[in-house]
Short mmCIF file of C-alpha atoms in Angstrom, two decimals:
data_model
loop_
_atom_site.label_atom_id
_atom_site.label_comp_id
_atom_site.label_asym_id
_atom_site.label_seq_id
_atom_site.Cartn_x
_atom_site.Cartn_y
_atom_site.Cartn_z
CA UNK A 1 19.20 -19.45 29.81
CA UNK A 2 17.94 -19.84 33.46
CA UNK A 3 17.30 -16.15 34.33
CA UNK A 4 16.78 -13.16 32.11
CA UNK A 5 16.30 -9.79 33.67
CA UNK A 6 15.14 -6.94 30.76
CA UNK A 7 14.99 -3.31 31.57
CA UNK A 8 13.73 -3.60 35.62
CA UNK A 9 13.20 -1.06 37.90
CA UNK A 10 12.11 -0.48 41.48
CA UNK A 11 11.35 2.56 43.07
CA UNK A 12 10.18 2.91 46.81
CA UNK A 13 8.08 5.56 47.83
CA UNK A 14 8.93 6.44 51.26
CA UNK A 15 6.90 8.95 53.63
CA UNK A 16 9.66 11.82 52.91
CA UNK A 17 11.23 10.99 49.22
CA UNK A 18 11.41 7.97 46.56
CA UNK A 19 14.50 6.04 46.42
CA UNK A 20 15.27 4.20 42.83
CA UNK A 21 16.47 0.77 44.04
CA UNK A 22 17.08 -0.35 40.53
CA UNK A 23 17.09 1.56 37.35
CA UNK A 24 16.47 -0.36 34.17
CA UNK A 25 18.50 -3.46 35.30
CA UNK A 26 18.99 -6.04 32.24
CA UNK A 27 21.17 -9.33 32.93
CA UNK A 28 21.60 -12.99 31.69
CA UNK A 29 22.01 -15.49 34.04
CA UNK A 30 23.66 -18.78 32.42
CA UNK A 31 21.96 -22.31 33.45
CA UNK A 32 24.02 -23.85 35.89
CA UNK A 33 26.48 -20.92 36.56
CA UNK A 34 27.34 -19.28 39.65
CA UNK A 35 26.54 -15.50 39.20
CA UNK A 36 27.75 -12.69 41.31
CA UNK A 37 26.29 -9.17 42.21
CA UNK A 38 28.44 -7.09 44.08
CA UNK A 39 28.19 -3.72 45.24
CA UNK A 40 27.71 -1.26 48.58
CA UNK A 41 24.84 -1.05 50.92
CA UNK A 42 22.21 0.84 49.06
CA UNK A 43 23.37 -0.05 45.50
CA UNK A 44 19.85 -2.43 44.84
CA UNK A 45 21.59 -5.56 44.79
CA UNK A 46 19.26 -7.03 47.27
CA UNK A 47 16.32 -5.62 45.52
CA UNK A 48 17.53 -7.18 42.63
CA UNK A 49 17.49 -10.59 43.81
CA UNK A 50 13.97 -10.21 45.82
CA UNK A 51 12.64 -9.30 42.27
CA UNK A 52 13.99 -12.96 41.01
CA UNK A 53 11.28 -14.67 43.12
CA UNK A 54 8.62 -11.59 43.35
CA UNK A 55 9.34 -10.71 47.19
CA UNK A 56 9.66 -7.66 45.70
CA UNK A 57 7.56 -6.38 43.04
CA UNK A 58 9.23 -4.27 40.35
CA UNK A 59 7.86 -1.72 38.88
CA UNK A 60 8.45 -2.02 35.31
CA UNK A 61 10.61 -4.67 33.19
CA UNK A 62 9.99 -8.47 32.16
CA UNK A 63 11.52 -11.41 34.44
CA UNK A 64 11.63 -14.75 33.24
CA UNK A 65 12.96 -17.64 35.78
CA UNK A 66 13.15 -21.28 34.56
CA UNK A 67 11.81 -20.16 31.35
CA UNK A 68 8.49 -18.93 33.22
CA UNK A 69 7.92 -15.18 32.61
CA UNK A 70 7.01 -14.02 36.20
CA UNK A 71 7.04 -10.10 35.19
CA UNK A 72 6.02 -8.48 31.67
CA UNK A 73 4.77 -5.82 29.70
CA UNK A 74 1.73 -6.69 27.46
CA UNK A 75 1.87 -5.01 23.77
CA UNK A 76 0.22 -2.02 24.68
CA UNK A 77 3.08 -1.49 27.18
CA UNK A 78 0.98 -2.81 30.54
CA UNK A 79 3.15 -4.10 33.21
CA UNK A 80 1.79 -7.45 34.17
CA UNK A 81 3.27 -9.80 37.06
CA UNK A 82 2.10 -13.46 38.18
CA UNK A 83 -0.05 -13.50 41.07
CA UNK A 84 0.52 -14.82 44.63
CA UNK A 85 -1.14 -17.76 43.72
CA UNK A 86 0.48 -18.41 40.69
CA UNK A 87 4.40 -17.41 42.32
CA UNK A 88 4.12 -20.71 44.88
CA UNK A 89 4.65 -23.05 42.03
CA UNK A 90 7.50 -20.98 40.96
CA UNK A 91 8.69 -19.93 43.87
CA UNK A 92 9.48 -23.97 44.33
CA UNK A 93 11.89 -23.63 41.91
CA UNK A 94 13.56 -21.35 43.80
CA UNK A 95 15.49 -21.67 47.14
CA UNK A 96 17.06 -18.95 48.80
CA UNK A 97 19.34 -18.25 52.08
CA UNK A 98 19.76 -15.29 53.89
CA UNK A 99 22.54 -13.28 56.02
CA UNK A 100 21.17 -14.53 59.27
CA UNK A 101 19.70 -17.81 58.42
CA UNK A 102 16.28 -17.24 59.52
CA UNK A 103 15.89 -21.20 61.13
CA UNK A 104 12.99 -21.97 63.55
CA UNK A 105 14.98 -21.82 67.24
CA UNK A 106 12.13 -24.06 69.10
CA UNK A 107 12.61 -27.02 66.33
CA UNK A 108 15.38 -29.33 65.62
CA UNK A 109 17.64 -28.96 62.66
CA UNK A 110 15.74 -32.02 61.44
CA UNK A 111 12.57 -30.35 61.80
CA UNK A 112 13.74 -27.04 59.87
CA UNK A 113 14.85 -28.72 57.18
CA UNK A 114 11.22 -30.40 56.68
CA UNK A 115 9.45 -27.21 57.24
CA UNK A 116 8.92 -26.69 53.25
CA UNK A 117 7.89 -30.09 53.03
CA UNK A 118 5.22 -30.47 55.08
CA UNK A 119 2.59 -28.91 53.08
CA UNK A 120 3.64 -30.26 49.35
CA UNK A 121 1.43 -33.43 50.15
CA UNK A 122 4.73 -35.66 50.64
CA UNK A 123 4.33 -38.59 52.77
CA UNK A 124 6.08 -38.63 56.12
CA UNK A 125 8.10 -41.59 54.86
CA UNK A 126 9.29 -39.41 51.79
CA UNK A 127 9.86 -36.34 54.00
CA UNK A 128 12.30 -38.47 56.34
CA UNK A 129 14.07 -39.68 53.41
CA UNK A 130 14.57 -36.65 51.72
CA UNK A 131 15.61 -34.56 55.05
CA UNK A 132 17.92 -37.77 55.55
CA UNK A 133 19.83 -37.25 51.91
CA UNK A 134 20.04 -33.18 52.72
CA UNK A 135 21.60 -33.76 56.07
CA UNK A 136 24.34 -36.07 54.21
CA UNK A 137 24.70 -32.93 51.60
CA UNK A 138 25.65 -30.46 53.84
CA UNK A 139 27.63 -32.86 55.93
CA UNK A 140 24.95 -32.52 59.00
CA UNK A 141 24.17 -36.31 59.39
CA UNK A 142 25.14 -36.00 62.91
CA UNK A 143 23.25 -33.21 64.28
CA UNK A 144 19.85 -33.92 62.91
CA UNK A 145 18.23 -33.96 66.95
CA UNK A 146 19.74 -31.06 67.88
CA UNK A 147 18.57 -26.99 68.34
CA UNK A 148 20.00 -23.98 66.23
CA UNK A 149 21.42 -22.80 69.71
CA UNK A 150 23.57 -25.47 69.74
CA UNK A 151 25.01 -25.01 66.40
CA UNK A 152 28.02 -22.65 65.15
CA UNK A 153 27.38 -19.85 62.64
CA UNK A 154 28.48 -21.84 59.35
CA UNK A 155 26.49 -25.06 60.81
CA UNK A 156 23.35 -22.84 60.70
CA UNK A 157 24.17 -21.82 57.32
CA UNK A 158 24.28 -25.13 56.17
CA UNK A 159 21.05 -26.03 57.73
CA UNK A 160 19.80 -23.02 55.80
CA UNK A 161 21.20 -24.39 52.76
CA UNK A 162 19.74 -27.86 53.17
CA UNK A 163 16.00 -26.24 54.01
CA UNK A 164 16.61 -24.02 50.57
CA UNK A 165 17.20 -27.06 48.90
CA UNK A 166 14.46 -29.38 49.98
CA UNK A 167 12.10 -29.19 46.92
CA UNK A 168 14.46 -29.62 44.47
CA UNK A 169 14.93 -25.89 43.28
CA UNK A 170 16.66 -25.20 40.08
CA UNK A 171 17.98 -22.08 41.16
CA UNK A 172 19.41 -21.11 44.58
CA UNK A 173 19.85 -17.10 45.57
CA UNK A 174 22.28 -16.42 48.36
CA UNK A 175 21.87 -12.86 49.83
CA UNK A 176 24.60 -11.92 52.18
CA UNK A 177 24.96 -15.60 52.99
CA UNK A 178 28.67 -15.50 54.34
CA UNK A 179 28.63 -11.59 55.79
CA UNK A 180 27.66 -12.84 59.43
CA UNK A 181 30.76 -15.33 59.62
CA UNK A 182 34.31 -16.01 60.60
CA UNK A 183 36.47 -16.35 57.67
CA UNK A 184 36.76 -20.18 58.01
CA UNK A 185 32.89 -20.46 58.09
CA UNK A 186 33.03 -18.43 55.12
CA UNK A 187 35.36 -20.61 52.79
CA UNK A 188 33.12 -23.73 54.29
CA UNK A 189 30.32 -22.14 53.20
CA UNK A 190 31.79 -21.17 49.83
CA UNK A 191 33.44 -24.50 49.43
CA UNK A 192 29.97 -26.08 49.80
CA UNK A 193 27.78 -23.88 47.11
CA UNK A 194 30.37 -24.69 44.60
CA UNK A 195 29.99 -28.60 45.30
CA UNK A 196 26.08 -28.13 45.28
CA UNK A 197 26.53 -26.21 41.66
CA UNK A 198 28.86 -28.97 40.11
CA UNK A 199 26.87 -31.52 41.48
CA UNK A 200 23.08 -30.60 41.36
CA UNK A 201 23.83 -28.29 38.35
CA UNK A 202 21.98 -25.93 40.05
CA UNK A 203 22.31 -21.86 39.31
CA UNK A 204 23.33 -19.88 42.11
CA UNK A 205 23.01 -16.49 42.44
CA UNK A 206 25.16 -14.66 44.80
CA UNK A 207 24.53 -11.12 46.18
CA UNK A 208 28.04 -10.07 48.60
CA UNK A 209 29.92 -6.71 49.35
CA UNK A 210 33.08 -8.99 49.31
CA UNK A 211 34.94 -9.20 46.35
CA UNK A 212 36.87 -12.09 47.88
CA UNK A 213 33.74 -13.79 47.95
CA UNK A 214 33.36 -13.77 44.22
CA UNK A 215 36.88 -14.44 43.22
CA UNK A 216 36.50 -17.59 45.20
CA UNK A 217 33.45 -19.47 43.26
CA UNK A 218 31.86 -17.22 40.75
CA UNK A 219 31.95 -17.30 36.72
CA UNK A 220 30.54 -13.99 35.97
CA UNK A 221 29.62 -10.89 38.30
CA UNK A 222 27.63 -7.64 37.92
CA UNK A 223 28.86 -4.71 39.83
CA UNK A 224 25.94 -1.98 41.00
CA UNK A 225 25.94 0.88 41.87
CA UNK A 226 23.10 3.70 42.68
CA UNK A 227 20.50 0.93 41.61
CA UNK A 228 22.60 0.30 38.24
CA UNK A 229 24.95 -2.50 36.84
CA UNK A 230 27.93 -0.46 35.95
CA UNK A 231 29.96 -3.39 35.07
CA UNK A 232 29.35 -6.88 34.05
CA UNK A 233 31.84 -9.96 32.86
CA UNK A 234 33.85 -12.96 33.42
CA UNK A 235 35.33 -12.52 36.71
CA UNK A 236 39.02 -12.98 35.69
CA UNK A 237 38.46 -10.06 32.90
CA UNK A 238 36.87 -7.80 35.83
CA UNK A 239 39.62 -8.61 37.81
CA UNK A 240 42.33 -8.49 35.14
CA UNK A 241 41.30 -4.89 33.57
CA UNK A 242 38.43 -3.40 35.96
CA UNK A 243 36.88 0.32 33.80
CA UNK A 244 34.73 1.48 36.32
CA UNK A 245 36.51 3.18 39.79
CA UNK A 246 33.93 1.43 42.11
CA UNK A 247 34.85 -2.11 40.65
CA UNK A 248 38.74 -0.91 40.96
CA UNK A 249 37.94 -0.20 44.79
CA UNK A 250 36.34 -3.56 45.28
CA UNK A 251 39.45 -5.23 43.78
CA UNK A 252 41.88 -3.19 45.80
CA UNK A 253 40.08 -4.09 48.84
CA UNK A 254 40.61 -7.43 49.02
CA UNK A 255 43.59 -7.72 46.45
CA UNK A 256 47.27 -7.97 47.06
CA UNK A 257 47.79 -7.17 43.15
CA UNK A 258 46.23 -3.76 44.16
CA UNK A 259 48.99 -3.01 46.87
CA UNK A 260 51.98 -3.37 44.56
CA UNK A 261 51.49 0.31 43.10
CA UNK A 262 51.47 1.38 46.77
CA UNK A 263 54.36 -0.01 47.52
CA UNK A 264 56.19 0.99 44.67
CA UNK A 265 55.43 4.28 44.84
CA UNK A 266 57.55 4.10 48.07
CA UNK A 267 60.67 6.29 47.65
CA UNK A 268 62.33 3.45 49.64
CA UNK A 269 61.54 1.58 47.29
CA UNK A 270 62.56 3.44 44.20
CA UNK A 271 64.19 6.11 44.20
CA UNK A 272 63.53 8.02 40.73
CA UNK A 273 67.02 10.23 40.98
CA UNK A 274 68.98 7.04 39.93
CA UNK A 275 67.07 6.99 36.75
CA UNK A 276 64.87 4.69 34.37
CA UNK A 277 61.57 4.08 34.38
CA UNK A 278 59.09 2.50 36.83
CA UNK A 279 56.81 0.11 35.06
CA UNK A 280 54.09 -2.41 36.04
CA UNK A 281 53.89 -5.48 33.98
CA UNK A 282 50.74 -7.40 33.98
CA UNK A 283 50.77 -10.91 33.02
CA UNK A 284 47.18 -13.10 32.14
CA UNK A 285 46.82 -16.39 32.53
CA UNK A 286 49.38 -18.44 30.26
CA UNK A 287 52.04 -15.48 29.87
CA UNK A 288 55.35 -15.66 30.94
CA UNK A 289 56.57 -13.74 33.29
CA UNK A 290 60.66 -13.78 34.28
CA UNK A 291 61.38 -15.71 31.29
CA UNK A 292 60.17 -13.20 29.23
CA UNK A 293 61.42 -10.32 30.91
CA UNK A 294 65.02 -12.28 30.61
CA UNK A 295 64.47 -12.48 27.07
CA UNK A 296 63.78 -8.94 26.87
CA UNK A 297 66.75 -7.64 28.90
CA UNK A 298 69.11 -9.18 26.27
CA UNK A 299 67.21 -8.88 23.12
CA UNK A 300 67.12 -5.01 23.00
CA UNK A 301 70.17 -4.18 26.02
CA UNK A 302 68.19 -2.56 28.87
CA UNK A 303 68.33 -3.90 32.25
CA UNK A 304 65.38 -5.13 34.16
CA UNK A 305 65.58 -5.20 38.22
CA UNK A 306 62.21 -6.70 39.68
CA UNK A 307 61.11 -4.45 42.66
CA UNK A 308 58.15 -6.14 43.28
CA UNK A 309 55.73 -9.24 42.27
CA UNK A 310 52.77 -10.96 43.15
CA UNK A 311 50.67 -13.85 41.37
CA UNK A 312 46.99 -14.20 42.14
CA UNK A 313 44.62 -17.36 41.48
CA UNK A 314 41.65 -16.28 39.78
CA UNK A 315 39.25 -18.98 38.69
CA UNK A 316 42.37 -21.31 38.70
CA UNK A 317 43.71 -19.25 36.51
CA UNK A 318 46.97 -17.11 37.78
CA UNK A 319 46.73 -13.47 37.26
CA UNK A 320 50.54 -11.94 37.76
CA UNK A 321 52.08 -8.06 38.42
CA UNK A 322 55.58 -7.33 38.48
CA UNK A 323 56.77 -3.92 39.28
CA UNK A 324 60.47 -3.77 37.49
CA UNK A 325 62.89 -0.67 36.74
CA UNK A 326 63.81 -0.78 33.43
CA UNK A 327 67.06 1.10 32.60
CA UNK A 328 68.81 1.83 29.50
CA UNK A 329 69.31 3.71 26.08
CA UNK A 330 65.23 5.74 25.82
CA UNK A 331 65.13 4.29 22.09
CA UNK A 332 65.48 0.47 23.37
CA UNK A 333 63.37 1.46 26.67
CA UNK A 334 60.79 2.18 24.41
CA UNK A 335 61.59 -1.07 22.00
CA UNK A 336 61.18 -3.02 24.63
CA UNK A 337 58.26 -1.81 26.13
CA UNK A 338 56.80 -2.30 22.74
CA UNK A 339 57.45 -5.83 22.77
CA UNK A 340 56.03 -6.60 25.98
CA UNK A 341 53.03 -5.15 24.53
CA UNK A 342 53.31 -7.25 21.45
CA UNK A 343 53.41 -10.33 24.15
CA UNK A 344 49.79 -9.90 25.23
CA UNK A 345 51.07 -7.95 28.45
CA UNK A 346 50.09 -5.02 29.72
CA UNK A 347 52.34 -2.12 30.62
CA UNK A 348 51.92 0.74 32.81
CA UNK A 349 53.93 3.70 33.71
CA UNK A 350 54.54 3.85 37.79
CA UNK A 351 54.44 7.58 38.05
#
């Protein structure tokens, strides 16, 4: 495993009160994966990612990065951590990118990327070769001699990514790296991160407050609230069947699927006085949609009228929902709904 956190806690002792940023957080992030952490402001997600490279030191808990323990507890329970000197070597294996790029305004793109290499003992020719390679990797070869002020937001973030990759890290931490970008630049950066993950095998931990970012490139996601992980799992399962209210809110904020029920409740779409039941059918991955509806209609002598339908793509797999009005004898309706359930279709009555 690339990164493990076990019962990690962090409290900030402020002037007027204490703030518990992390409360017994445990996570396992697999080597070579893209792992998302989502939460509203103050949920603890940025503190979590900063603990992974000890930019923030937790109060308790064990953290292992690239098979190296950086915090742990002795047999007597005493909390220990690697010293700042010891962390220098560990941090070379961890790259980090931020929301506001943190570039050196008076240095060229080349010099910004070269900066982490200047104190590693590399020869000038080796630095030149490495930076040239990174510029090509992030598609900025023609910008090597320009300054950050001459770049767009997306290009600045590409420079920041190249700089974070300078020392060939095995882990890349992304703390709200797309929050300051427009939608087109966001999509471009996410595609770049996905390409880097596939090409380099680098583990990426992506902190965000946007579920659309999670949906785009992450394999797994942890949802944070008030310093704790309230829900975790593979991204498709979380989208298909969110359990916590906060997770449902995140999905509703970006998913066209979430708008279906709202539309279905509109009296102009469905008039309950006309009879029948209004139900939502959720089709997962390889489930068949309209053909199954046609089969059920004939098999159980019920009328199924499609009111609304939508399909969302999560990690290249379809997640579909269809709102239908089902009419017929009550016994037939119950049998039809039972058959849907047998076929692994989730049925929810829309009240």
